[in-house]
Short mmCIF file of C-alpha atoms and ligand atoms in Angstrom, two decimals:
data_model
loop_
_atom_site.label_atom_id
_atom_site.label_comp_id
_atom_site.label_asym_id
_atom_site.label_seq_id
_atom_site.Cartn_x
_atom_site.Cartn_y
_atom_site.Cartn_z
CA MET A 1 -69.18 121.83 -12.72
CA SER A 2 -70.85 124.46 -10.51
CA GLU A 3 -69.19 125.48 -7.28
CA VAL A 4 -71.29 124.93 -4.13
CA ARG A 5 -71.62 127.90 -1.80
CA VAL A 6 -72.69 127.92 1.84
CA ALA A 7 -75.17 130.78 1.61
CA GLY A 8 -76.81 130.37 5.03
CA ILE A 9 -76.34 128.52 8.31
CA GLY A 10 -78.79 127.95 11.15
CA LEU A 11 -78.42 126.09 14.46
CA THR A 12 -80.60 125.64 17.49
CA PRO A 13 -78.91 125.41 20.83
CA PHE A 14 -77.89 121.81 21.50
CA GLY A 15 -78.85 120.42 24.88
CA GLU A 16 -81.64 118.79 26.82
CA TYR A 17 -84.93 119.99 25.36
CA ALA A 18 -87.03 116.89 25.84
CA GLU A 19 -90.31 118.66 25.03
CA ARG A 20 -89.12 120.12 21.70
CA THR A 21 -90.30 118.11 18.70
CA THR A 22 -87.93 117.66 15.72
CA ARG A 23 -90.36 119.52 13.52
CA GLU A 24 -90.21 122.55 15.79
CA LEU A 25 -86.42 122.29 16.25
CA PHE A 26 -85.91 122.15 12.49
CA ALA A 27 -88.31 125.05 11.97
CA GLU A 28 -86.03 127.22 14.10
CA ALA A 29 -82.80 126.04 12.45
CA SER A 30 -84.16 126.33 8.92
CA ALA A 31 -85.59 129.76 9.55
CA SER A 32 -82.17 130.94 10.77
CA ALA A 33 -80.44 129.48 7.75
CA ILE A 34 -82.89 130.98 5.24
CA ASP A 35 -82.65 134.31 7.08
CA ASP A 36 -78.82 134.16 7.11
CA ALA A 37 -78.74 133.31 3.37
CA ASP A 38 -81.27 136.00 2.48
CA VAL A 39 -82.90 133.83 -0.17
CA ALA A 40 -86.59 133.67 -1.03
CA ARG A 41 -88.31 130.55 0.27
CA THR A 42 -89.88 130.17 -3.20
CA ASP A 43 -86.40 129.71 -4.63
CA VAL A 44 -85.73 126.57 -2.53
CA GLU A 45 -86.05 123.63 -4.97
CA GLU A 46 -85.78 120.69 -2.52
CA VAL A 47 -85.37 119.87 1.13
CA LEU A 48 -82.82 117.17 2.06
CA TYR A 49 -83.15 116.18 5.68
CA GLY A 50 -81.16 113.85 8.02
CA ASN A 51 -82.52 112.00 11.02
CA PHE A 52 -81.64 108.71 12.66
CA LEU A 53 -84.09 107.82 15.43
CA GLY A 54 -87.41 109.43 14.57
CA GLU A 55 -89.32 106.15 14.47
CA LEU A 56 -88.02 105.25 17.96
CA SER A 57 -88.14 108.63 19.66
CA GLU A 58 -91.18 110.19 18.01
CA ARG A 59 -92.93 107.32 16.21
CA GLN A 60 -92.47 109.41 13.12
CA GLY A 61 -91.52 108.11 9.68
CA HIS A 62 -91.83 109.96 6.37
CA GLN A 63 -90.19 113.05 7.77
CA GLY A 64 -89.16 114.76 4.56
CA PRO A 65 -92.50 116.49 3.80
CA LEU A 66 -92.97 117.26 7.46
CA MET A 67 -89.73 119.18 7.60
CA ALA A 68 -90.37 121.06 4.39
CA GLU A 69 -93.65 122.14 5.98
CA ALA A 70 -91.79 123.15 9.14
CA ALA A 71 -89.43 125.26 7.00
CA GLY A 72 -92.32 126.93 5.21
CA VAL A 73 -91.04 125.61 1.87
CA GLN A 74 -93.28 124.15 -0.83
CA ALA A 75 -90.84 121.67 -2.31
CA PRO A 76 -90.18 117.99 -2.57
CA ALA A 77 -88.34 116.57 0.40
CA ALA A 78 -86.71 113.34 1.51
CA ARG A 79 -85.04 112.02 4.60
CA TYR A 80 -81.54 110.50 4.71
CA GLU A 81 -80.44 107.97 7.30
CA ALA A 82 -76.84 106.92 7.92
CA ALA A 83 -76.89 106.48 11.69
CA CYS A 84 -74.72 109.24 13.23
CA ALA A 85 -73.73 110.44 9.79
CA SER A 86 -77.36 111.20 8.92
CA GLY A 87 -76.69 114.91 9.02
CA SER A 88 -73.95 114.93 6.41
CA ALA A 89 -75.46 112.41 4.01
CA PRO A 90 -77.97 115.00 2.70
CA VAL A 91 -75.21 117.60 2.45
CA ARG A 92 -73.21 115.27 0.23
CA GLU A 93 -76.27 114.58 -1.94
CA ALA A 94 -76.98 118.32 -2.24
CA VAL A 95 -73.39 119.05 -3.26
CA LYS A 96 -73.71 116.50 -6.08
CA ARG A 97 -77.02 117.97 -7.25
CA ILE A 98 -75.81 121.58 -7.33
CA ARG A 99 -72.52 120.55 -9.06
CA SER A 100 -74.50 118.73 -11.73
CA GLY A 101 -76.55 121.80 -12.48
CA GLU A 102 -79.71 119.99 -11.41
CA SER A 103 -80.37 122.47 -8.54
CA ASP A 104 -79.41 126.04 -7.60
CA VAL A 105 -80.89 126.42 -4.13
CA LEU A 106 -81.32 123.56 -1.63
CA LEU A 107 -82.31 123.56 2.01
CA VAL A 108 -80.29 120.93 3.84
CA GLY A 109 -80.26 119.90 7.45
CA GLY A 110 -81.06 117.49 10.18
CA ALA A 111 -82.50 117.17 13.66
CA GLU A 112 -82.76 114.70 16.54
CA ARG A 113 -84.83 114.42 19.62
CA MET A 114 -83.27 112.04 22.17
CA THR A 115 -83.66 113.25 25.75
CA ASN A 116 -87.40 112.35 25.73
CA LEU A 117 -86.13 108.74 25.97
CA THR A 118 -84.79 107.25 29.16
CA THR A 119 -81.00 106.69 29.13
CA ALA A 120 -81.54 102.95 28.70
CA ASP A 121 -83.90 103.44 25.79
CA ALA A 122 -81.63 106.02 24.19
CA THR A 123 -78.73 103.56 24.59
CA GLY A 124 -80.94 100.86 22.95
CA ALA A 125 -81.96 103.20 20.13
CA LEU A 126 -78.37 104.22 19.41
CA ALA A 127 -77.38 100.53 19.43
CA THR A 128 -79.47 100.03 16.33
CA ALA A 129 -76.53 101.51 14.40
CA ALA A 130 -74.66 98.28 15.11
CA ASP A 131 -75.31 94.80 13.71
CA ASP A 132 -78.39 93.58 15.56
CA LEU A 133 -77.78 89.85 15.18
CA TRP A 134 -74.00 89.68 15.66
CA GLU A 135 -73.30 92.65 17.95
CA VAL A 136 -76.34 93.99 19.79
CA ARG A 137 -77.55 90.46 20.74
CA ALA A 138 -74.18 89.85 22.34
CA GLY A 139 -74.61 92.97 24.50
CA VAL A 140 -72.78 95.56 22.42
CA THR A 141 -73.84 99.15 23.11
CA PHE A 142 -72.50 102.23 21.32
CA PRO A 143 -70.09 103.04 24.14
CA SER A 144 -69.00 99.44 24.43
CA ALA A 145 -68.12 99.31 20.69
CA TYR A 146 -65.86 102.36 21.02
CA ALA A 147 -64.44 100.91 24.24
CA LEU A 148 -63.50 97.78 22.30
CA MET A 149 -61.70 100.08 19.82
CA ALA A 150 -60.04 102.08 22.62
CA ARG A 151 -58.62 98.98 24.36
CA ALA A 152 -57.48 97.58 20.95
CA TYR A 153 -55.81 100.93 20.32
CA PHE A 154 -53.95 100.92 23.66
CA ASP A 155 -52.86 97.32 23.02
CA THR A 156 -51.60 98.08 19.45
CA TYR A 157 -50.11 101.59 19.67
CA GLY A 158 -49.96 102.36 23.42
CA GLY A 159 -51.69 105.20 25.16
CA SER A 160 -53.83 105.50 28.25
CA ARG A 161 -57.09 106.81 29.67
CA GLU A 162 -55.12 109.92 30.72
CA ALA A 163 -54.13 110.71 27.14
CA LEU A 164 -57.79 110.32 26.05
CA ALA A 165 -58.87 112.53 28.87
CA HIS A 166 -56.96 115.45 27.25
CA VAL A 167 -59.27 115.19 24.23
CA ALA A 168 -62.29 115.66 26.45
CA VAL A 169 -60.66 118.54 28.36
CA LYS A 170 -59.74 120.27 25.09
CA ASN A 171 -63.20 120.02 23.57
CA HIS A 172 -64.85 121.26 26.76
CA GLU A 173 -62.45 124.18 26.74
CA HIS A 174 -63.34 124.95 23.12
CA ALA A 175 -67.05 124.95 23.92
CA LEU A 176 -66.76 127.58 26.69
CA SER A 177 -67.37 130.41 24.28
CA ASN A 178 -69.98 128.57 22.19
CA GLU A 179 -73.34 129.58 23.56
CA LEU A 180 -75.09 126.89 21.50
CA ALA A 181 -73.04 124.09 23.12
CA HIS A 182 -74.75 121.50 25.36
CA GLN A 183 -71.98 121.53 27.97
CA GLN A 184 -70.27 124.87 28.53
CA GLN A 185 -68.30 123.66 31.48
CA ALA A 186 -64.55 123.48 32.00
CA ILE A 187 -63.27 120.05 33.15
CA ASP A 188 -59.83 118.76 34.02
CA VAL A 189 -58.13 115.45 33.49
CA SER A 190 -58.94 114.17 36.94
CA ASP A 191 -62.65 114.89 36.35
CA VAL A 192 -62.50 112.65 33.29
CA LEU A 193 -60.46 109.88 35.02
CA GLU A 194 -62.69 109.84 38.15
CA ALA A 195 -66.04 109.89 36.32
CA PRO A 196 -68.10 106.73 36.48
CA ARG A 197 -67.20 104.11 33.86
CA ILE A 198 -69.84 103.46 31.18
CA SER A 199 -67.87 100.81 29.34
CA SER A 200 -64.26 100.34 30.42
CA PRO A 201 -61.88 101.87 29.58
CA LEU A 202 -64.29 104.67 28.68
CA GLY A 203 -66.06 106.74 31.39
CA LEU A 204 -68.81 109.29 31.36
CA TYR A 205 -66.58 112.15 30.30
CA ASP A 206 -65.15 110.12 27.43
CA SER A 207 -68.62 110.17 25.94
CA CYS A 208 -70.62 112.87 24.21
CA PRO A 209 -73.90 113.70 25.90
CA ILE A 210 -77.33 112.67 24.63
CA SER A 211 -78.66 115.89 23.10
CA ASP A 212 -81.56 117.43 21.28
CA GLY A 213 -81.09 119.95 18.50
CA ALA A 214 -81.27 120.85 14.85
CA ALA A 215 -79.06 122.37 12.15
CA ALA A 216 -79.73 123.71 8.64
CA LEU A 217 -77.81 125.10 5.66
CA VAL A 218 -78.87 126.88 2.51
CA LEU A 219 -76.56 125.68 -0.23
CA THR A 220 -76.54 127.45 -3.61
CA SER A 221 -74.72 127.37 -6.89
CA GLU A 222 -71.95 129.95 -7.39
CA SER A 223 -73.97 131.55 -10.21
CA TYR A 224 -77.12 131.90 -8.05
CA ALA A 225 -75.04 133.45 -5.25
CA GLU A 226 -73.46 135.90 -7.61
CA GLU A 227 -76.67 136.83 -9.45
CA HIS A 228 -78.45 137.47 -6.15
CA GLY A 229 -75.56 139.23 -4.55
CA LEU A 230 -75.45 136.76 -1.63
CA ASP A 231 -72.75 137.03 1.06
CA ALA A 232 -71.52 133.48 0.55
CA SER A 233 -67.73 133.50 0.80
CA VAL A 234 -67.28 129.82 1.83
CA ALA A 235 -67.62 126.90 -0.64
CA ILE A 236 -67.84 123.17 -0.20
CA THR A 237 -65.03 122.17 -2.49
CA GLY A 238 -64.63 118.52 -1.69
CA THR A 239 -66.90 115.60 -0.71
CA GLY A 240 -66.04 112.01 -0.04
CA GLN A 241 -67.70 108.99 1.54
CA GLY A 242 -66.16 105.73 2.72
CA GLY A 243 -67.85 102.52 3.73
CA ASP A 244 -67.01 99.41 5.67
CA ARG A 245 -68.54 96.19 7.05
CA LEU A 246 -71.31 97.02 9.58
CA ALA A 247 -69.93 94.85 12.44
CA LEU A 248 -66.69 95.99 14.07
CA HIS A 249 -65.39 92.35 14.26
CA ASP A 250 -65.62 92.10 10.44
CA ARG A 251 -63.25 95.03 9.81
CA GLU A 252 -59.64 94.79 8.73
CA PHE A 253 -58.57 96.83 11.82
CA LEU A 254 -60.02 97.21 15.30
CA ALA A 255 -57.94 100.27 16.11
CA ARG A 256 -58.14 102.18 12.84
CA SER A 257 -60.89 103.65 10.71
CA PRO A 258 -60.47 102.58 7.07
CA ALA A 259 -63.80 104.11 6.03
CA THR A 260 -62.58 107.48 7.28
CA ARG A 261 -59.36 107.06 5.35
CA ARG A 262 -61.19 106.30 2.18
CA ALA A 263 -63.64 109.20 2.73
CA GLY A 264 -60.77 111.63 3.47
CA GLU A 265 -58.73 110.58 0.44
CA ARG A 266 -61.73 111.06 -1.85
CA ALA A 267 -62.62 114.47 -0.34
CA TYR A 268 -58.99 115.71 -0.50
CA ASP A 269 -58.74 114.46 -4.11
CA ASP A 270 -62.09 116.02 -5.02
CA ALA A 271 -61.01 119.40 -3.60
CA GLY A 272 -57.51 119.09 -5.04
CA ILE A 273 -55.85 119.55 -1.68
CA SER A 274 -53.63 117.51 0.64
CA ALA A 275 -54.10 116.94 4.32
CA ASP A 276 -51.25 119.38 5.05
CA GLU A 277 -53.38 122.24 3.74
CA VAL A 278 -56.12 121.70 6.35
CA ASP A 279 -56.07 124.66 8.74
CA VAL A 280 -58.90 123.62 11.08
CA ALA A 281 -61.16 120.53 11.37
CA GLU A 282 -64.39 119.39 13.00
CA VAL A 283 -64.18 115.60 13.44
CA HIS A 284 -66.59 113.04 14.83
CA ASP A 285 -65.66 112.72 18.52
CA CYS A 286 -68.68 110.86 19.92
CA PHE A 287 -66.09 109.30 22.20
CA THR A 288 -62.60 110.55 22.98
CA ILE A 289 -61.07 107.59 21.10
CA ALA A 290 -63.08 108.48 18.05
CA GLU A 291 -61.31 111.79 17.68
CA VAL A 292 -57.95 110.03 17.85
CA LEU A 293 -58.93 107.42 15.18
CA ALA A 294 -60.39 110.17 13.01
CA ILE A 295 -57.39 112.51 12.92
CA GLU A 296 -55.11 109.54 12.18
CA ALA A 297 -57.28 108.22 9.34
CA LEU A 298 -57.55 111.72 7.89
CA ASP A 299 -53.71 111.96 7.82
CA LEU A 300 -53.80 114.94 10.20
CA GLU A 301 -51.67 112.79 12.56
CA PRO A 302 -49.50 109.78 11.91
CA ILE A 303 -50.90 106.38 12.86
CA GLY A 304 -50.30 105.80 16.58
CA GLU A 305 -49.63 109.44 17.39
CA GLY A 306 -53.15 110.90 17.37
CA ILE A 307 -53.46 109.84 21.01
CA SER A 308 -50.98 112.56 22.04
CA ALA A 309 -52.28 115.33 19.83
CA ALA A 310 -54.50 116.98 22.41
CA ARG A 311 -52.16 116.41 25.34
CA ASP A 312 -49.30 117.94 23.38
CA CYS A 313 -51.49 120.89 22.25
CA ARG A 314 -51.33 120.23 18.51
CA THR A 315 -55.12 120.22 18.26
CA THR A 316 -56.02 122.69 20.98
CA ILE A 317 -57.41 126.16 20.43
CA ASP A 318 -53.94 127.71 20.18
CA GLY A 319 -52.38 124.73 18.46
CA ASP A 320 -51.09 124.45 14.92
CA ARG A 321 -54.27 122.88 13.67
CA PRO A 322 -57.23 123.16 16.08
CA VAL A 323 -59.67 120.29 16.07
CA ASN A 324 -63.24 120.69 17.14
CA LEU A 325 -63.25 124.40 17.96
CA SER A 326 -67.05 124.18 18.34
CA GLY A 327 -66.56 121.82 21.30
CA GLY A 328 -67.09 118.86 19.13
CA LEU A 329 -69.75 116.27 19.71
CA LYS A 330 -68.16 115.84 23.09
CA ALA A 331 -69.14 119.24 24.52
CA LYS A 332 -71.22 120.87 21.84
CA GLY A 333 -73.51 117.83 21.95
CA HIS A 334 -74.61 115.17 19.53
CA PRO A 335 -78.24 115.33 18.40
CA VAL A 336 -77.40 112.60 15.95
CA GLY A 337 -79.23 113.65 12.81
CA ALA A 338 -78.17 117.29 13.22
CA THR A 339 -74.41 116.69 13.83
CA GLY A 340 -73.11 116.44 10.28
CA THR A 341 -74.90 119.57 9.14
CA ALA A 342 -73.90 121.44 12.30
CA GLN A 343 -70.21 120.64 11.72
CA ILE A 344 -70.40 122.41 8.34
CA ALA A 345 -72.25 125.34 9.88
CA GLU A 346 -69.57 125.68 12.58
CA ILE A 347 -66.75 125.52 10.01
CA ALA A 348 -68.45 127.99 7.72
CA ALA A 349 -68.79 130.42 10.64
CA LEU A 350 -65.17 129.86 11.68
CA LEU A 351 -63.97 130.60 8.12
CA ARG A 352 -66.14 133.62 7.50
CA GLY A 353 -65.24 135.11 10.84
CA ASP A 354 -68.46 135.18 12.86
CA HIS A 355 -67.85 132.16 15.13
CA PRO A 356 -66.94 132.87 18.77
CA ASN A 357 -63.63 131.07 18.14
CA SER A 358 -62.87 132.64 14.74
CA GLU A 359 -60.12 134.79 16.22
CA TYR A 360 -58.02 131.65 16.82
CA VAL A 361 -58.06 130.70 13.13
CA GLU A 362 -57.97 134.19 11.50
CA ASP A 363 -55.77 133.08 8.60
CA ALA A 364 -57.60 129.81 8.00
CA THR A 365 -58.74 129.28 4.40
CA THR A 366 -59.12 125.52 4.21
CA ALA A 367 -61.07 123.28 6.58
CA LEU A 368 -62.68 119.88 6.86
CA THR A 369 -65.55 118.16 8.48
CA HIS A 370 -65.69 114.43 9.34
CA ASN A 371 -68.89 112.70 10.31
CA ALA A 372 -69.15 108.99 11.09
CA GLY A 373 -71.96 106.52 11.27
CA GLY A 374 -72.00 103.61 13.74
CA THR A 375 -68.50 102.37 14.55
CA VAL A 376 -67.46 104.03 11.24
CA ALA A 377 -69.07 101.70 8.77
CA THR A 378 -69.98 105.05 7.20
CA ALA A 379 -67.69 108.11 7.00
CA ILE A 380 -68.42 111.31 5.25
CA VAL A 381 -65.80 114.07 4.80
CA HIS A 382 -66.30 117.53 3.35
CA VAL A 383 -63.63 120.12 2.52
CA LEU A 384 -64.59 123.78 2.85
CA GLU A 385 -62.65 126.70 1.52
CA VAL A 386 -62.81 130.49 1.49
CA VAL A 387 -63.40 131.35 -2.13
CA ALA A 388 -64.62 134.94 -2.16
CA MET B 1 -90.82 100.46 20.62
CA SER B 2 -92.70 97.82 18.70
CA GLU B 3 -92.41 94.19 19.83
CA GLN B 4 -91.95 91.30 17.43
CA ARG B 5 -94.13 88.20 17.67
CA ASP B 6 -92.64 85.63 20.14
CA HIS B 7 -90.38 82.84 18.85
CA VAL B 8 -89.87 84.03 15.34
CA ARG B 9 -86.48 82.63 14.43
CA ASP B 10 -83.89 84.52 12.43
CA ASP B 11 -82.79 82.09 9.70
CA GLY B 12 -79.05 81.65 9.58
CA PHE B 13 -78.37 83.27 12.96
CA ASP B 14 -80.50 80.95 15.06
CA ASP B 15 -79.27 77.96 13.10
CA TRP B 16 -75.75 79.01 13.83
CA LEU B 17 -76.47 79.35 17.61
CA ASP B 18 -78.05 75.85 17.46
CA ALA B 19 -74.81 74.60 15.93
CA ILE B 20 -72.74 76.09 18.72
CA GLU B 21 -75.10 74.41 21.31
CA ASP B 22 -74.74 71.13 19.44
CA GLY B 23 -70.96 71.33 19.62
CA GLU B 24 -70.64 71.68 15.79
CA PRO B 25 -69.80 75.35 15.28
CA TYR B 26 -69.19 76.55 11.72
CA TYR B 27 -68.50 79.57 9.63
CA LEU B 28 -69.09 80.19 5.94
CA THR B 29 -66.33 80.40 3.36
CA CYS B 30 -66.03 81.10 -0.39
CA SER B 31 -63.73 79.85 -3.18
CA GLU B 32 -61.29 82.62 -2.20
CA GLU B 33 -61.26 81.33 1.39
CA HIS B 34 -62.77 84.47 2.90
CA GLY B 35 -64.51 83.74 6.21
CA PHE B 36 -67.95 85.18 7.11
CA LEU B 37 -71.06 84.63 9.14
CA PRO B 38 -74.58 83.64 8.01
CA PRO B 39 -77.08 84.28 6.55
CA ARG B 40 -75.37 84.91 3.21
CA HIS B 41 -76.09 84.37 -0.45
CA VAL B 42 -72.70 85.69 -1.54
CA CYS B 43 -69.35 86.38 0.11
CA PRO B 44 -69.35 89.96 1.48
CA ALA B 45 -65.69 90.38 0.53
CA CYS B 46 -65.57 89.18 -3.03
CA GLY B 47 -69.20 88.48 -4.11
CA SER B 48 -68.61 84.83 -4.80
CA ALA B 49 -71.80 82.79 -4.71
CA ASP B 50 -69.77 79.68 -3.97
CA VAL B 51 -70.67 79.72 -0.24
CA GLU B 52 -69.99 76.65 1.91
CA PRO B 53 -69.96 75.93 5.61
CA ALA B 54 -66.66 74.92 7.24
CA PRO B 55 -65.89 73.84 10.83
CA LEU B 56 -65.08 76.80 13.06
CA PRO B 57 -61.69 76.42 14.81
CA ALA B 58 -62.40 75.20 18.41
CA THR B 59 -60.77 78.19 20.09
CA GLY B 60 -60.16 81.87 19.54
CA ILE B 61 -57.90 84.50 20.99
CA LEU B 62 -59.33 87.53 22.80
CA GLU B 63 -58.38 90.67 20.83
CA THR B 64 -60.19 93.32 22.92
CA PHE B 65 -62.87 93.55 25.62
CA THR B 66 -64.93 96.01 27.68
CA VAL B 67 -66.82 95.87 30.93
CA THR B 68 -70.21 97.31 29.96
CA SER B 69 -71.90 99.02 32.92
CA VAL B 70 -74.64 100.94 31.09
CA SER B 71 -76.63 98.57 28.92
CA THR B 72 -79.59 98.61 26.63
CA PRO B 73 -82.90 97.69 28.22
CA THR B 74 -82.63 94.13 26.96
CA PHE B 75 -79.54 93.51 29.17
CA GLU B 76 -80.36 95.66 32.23
CA ASP B 77 -80.29 92.75 34.66
CA ASP B 78 -77.13 91.35 33.10
CA ALA B 79 -75.00 94.51 33.55
CA PRO B 80 -72.23 94.83 34.27
CA TYR B 81 -70.98 92.24 31.83
CA VAL B 82 -67.89 91.76 29.68
CA VAL B 83 -68.14 91.99 25.89
CA ALA B 84 -65.18 90.90 23.78
CA ILE B 85 -64.06 90.34 20.29
CA ALA B 86 -62.19 87.13 19.75
CA ASP B 87 -60.24 86.02 16.63
CA PHE B 88 -61.03 82.47 15.48
CA GLY B 89 -58.85 82.71 12.43
CA PRO B 90 -61.18 82.82 9.37
CA VAL B 91 -63.72 84.93 11.37
CA ARG B 92 -63.83 87.15 14.39
CA LEU B 93 -66.81 86.91 16.79
CA THR B 94 -68.29 89.33 19.33
CA GLY B 95 -69.52 87.62 22.53
CA ARG B 96 -69.99 87.80 26.29
CA VAL B 97 -67.12 86.60 28.44
CA VAL B 98 -68.55 84.26 31.12
CA GLU B 99 -67.17 82.38 34.20
CA ARG B 100 -64.45 84.90 34.65
CA ASP B 101 -64.22 88.04 36.82
CA ALA B 102 -63.92 91.20 34.82
CA ASP B 103 -60.63 91.90 36.55
CA ASP B 104 -59.18 88.60 35.30
CA VAL B 105 -60.10 89.09 31.64
CA GLU B 106 -57.15 89.94 29.45
CA ILE B 107 -56.22 90.35 25.80
CA GLY B 108 -54.65 87.18 24.47
CA MET B 109 -56.80 84.80 26.47
CA THR B 110 -57.85 81.61 24.72
CA VAL B 111 -61.59 81.15 24.63
CA GLU B 112 -64.19 78.77 23.21
CA PRO B 113 -67.62 79.75 21.97
CA ASP B 114 -70.86 78.80 23.88
CA VAL B 115 -74.39 79.96 24.22
CA VAL B 116 -75.87 81.40 27.44
CA SER B 117 -79.14 83.02 28.33
CA SER B 118 -79.65 86.70 29.04
CA GLU B 119 -80.59 87.23 32.72
CA THR B 120 -82.93 90.01 31.56
CA SER B 121 -84.78 88.50 28.57
CA GLY B 122 -83.89 84.82 28.57
CA GLU B 123 -82.77 85.23 24.93
CA ARG B 124 -79.72 83.38 23.68
CA VAL B 125 -76.38 85.17 23.88
CA LEU B 126 -73.15 84.12 22.23
CA ALA B 127 -70.61 83.56 25.04
CA PHE B 128 -66.89 83.01 25.32
CA ARG B 129 -65.61 80.49 27.91
CA TRP B 130 -62.04 80.75 29.11
CA CYS B 131 -59.83 77.75 28.27
CA SER B 132 -57.61 77.48 31.32
CA THR B 133 -55.52 74.75 29.83
CA SER B 134 -54.58 73.81 26.29
CA TRP B 135 -56.42 70.50 26.50
CA CYS B 136 -59.76 71.86 27.87
CA CYS B 137 -61.43 72.45 24.56
ZN1 ZN C 401 -64.91 85.76 -0.95
#
């Protein structure tokens, strides 16, 4: 089985760029990734692209060929959709293809344009990740679904809005040095608690912003990287996906993420590591409660204790195992289709030492990314390791 | 966004709302006694094609809720409103809590299902009515 190397990474700034089309955003990110990898465009065998809302925000379907064009690559291309996990679904597919020997060089990525929609329309578009008949028609929005989980968590395990606020404060702090982040702005616990409620118990600062942006990776086989003398010291050594029923009310637990647990177990097993070995993680914190549920399901924190991890500085920049050093979705931003790819780009940069926060994880060799779709009916986890 | 033609029913779902309005709520069950909601050809838990309707228990217990202030366009005139998940035993349902101030909603409340109309679109919405006494439902 061929090892999969992260040869190049490329990110646009995440933020409010309503006028920027996804084809232009992806053109920038893919050019950066190809440049960073130093591979010939003619060597790229396929383009795997993630996007969630293109039909709603840009009236654009059939985006695969469009994005290959934008990247200047003459290769077959397809788009992957898994709601907010749309950006890591193509990464997982690319890993499988390179491992099988089918491909040596793949351009992988995703983009999303969201701020050209009104807040109400963006809320409606994001709600399409939930069950239309049984959730959306009862009034469920994305924030309200996570609010249902947050209140169920408080009721089951304890915890408070104040504990959740520490997750937001932490991730904003982490984003301060990340110039690509949507919100480079320090906040404190009272800012979070006093912000307007979107869907109780969650308020504005419990939620990630609505962002535009793109991310891209060049993934290669180990043999291609070696033959071409690429500087590709980080490998994707584990991949795992978990699934669950689409509607939250059909799940076994309202205050846990079984799909994340399944994805994590498969990725750890695939990489041959245990959760204890993870030095740093990027997890899907679309809402503060989402980070808590993720780190518990990934066995980075015991069930019921994830709520205190940020407050007690276990996951902060100088903690034992920092979580979301990029700023996370919460502060870095969440252009949905780009997020999963961007998490891998951030981790690769942290591990190879050219991330603004690399100095805080100098000895790190093992990392993970966790990307979730909807209310975690889809979870995709990747393990990355320094191998060269 | 594209609009669907008016009055196209969703088989299974609209029939189920009709049944709530007619006072004969049901859920679907399989030979393994898994509970699930229509439309289904097989049980989503075990794949059994032995799918039969069964009467829905008259009341459920509120497991979690949220006051939604920022809504989708289809509920703009309804907001703020309370959305909850209630456990009816064989199935859980997600619905709108009505006839109760948001401040008075709490986990553990007993509710019964009903159908109300959205103030924004006029479309039918699954609702939960509070049962103030054990004999109300
Ligand atoms: Zn069954």
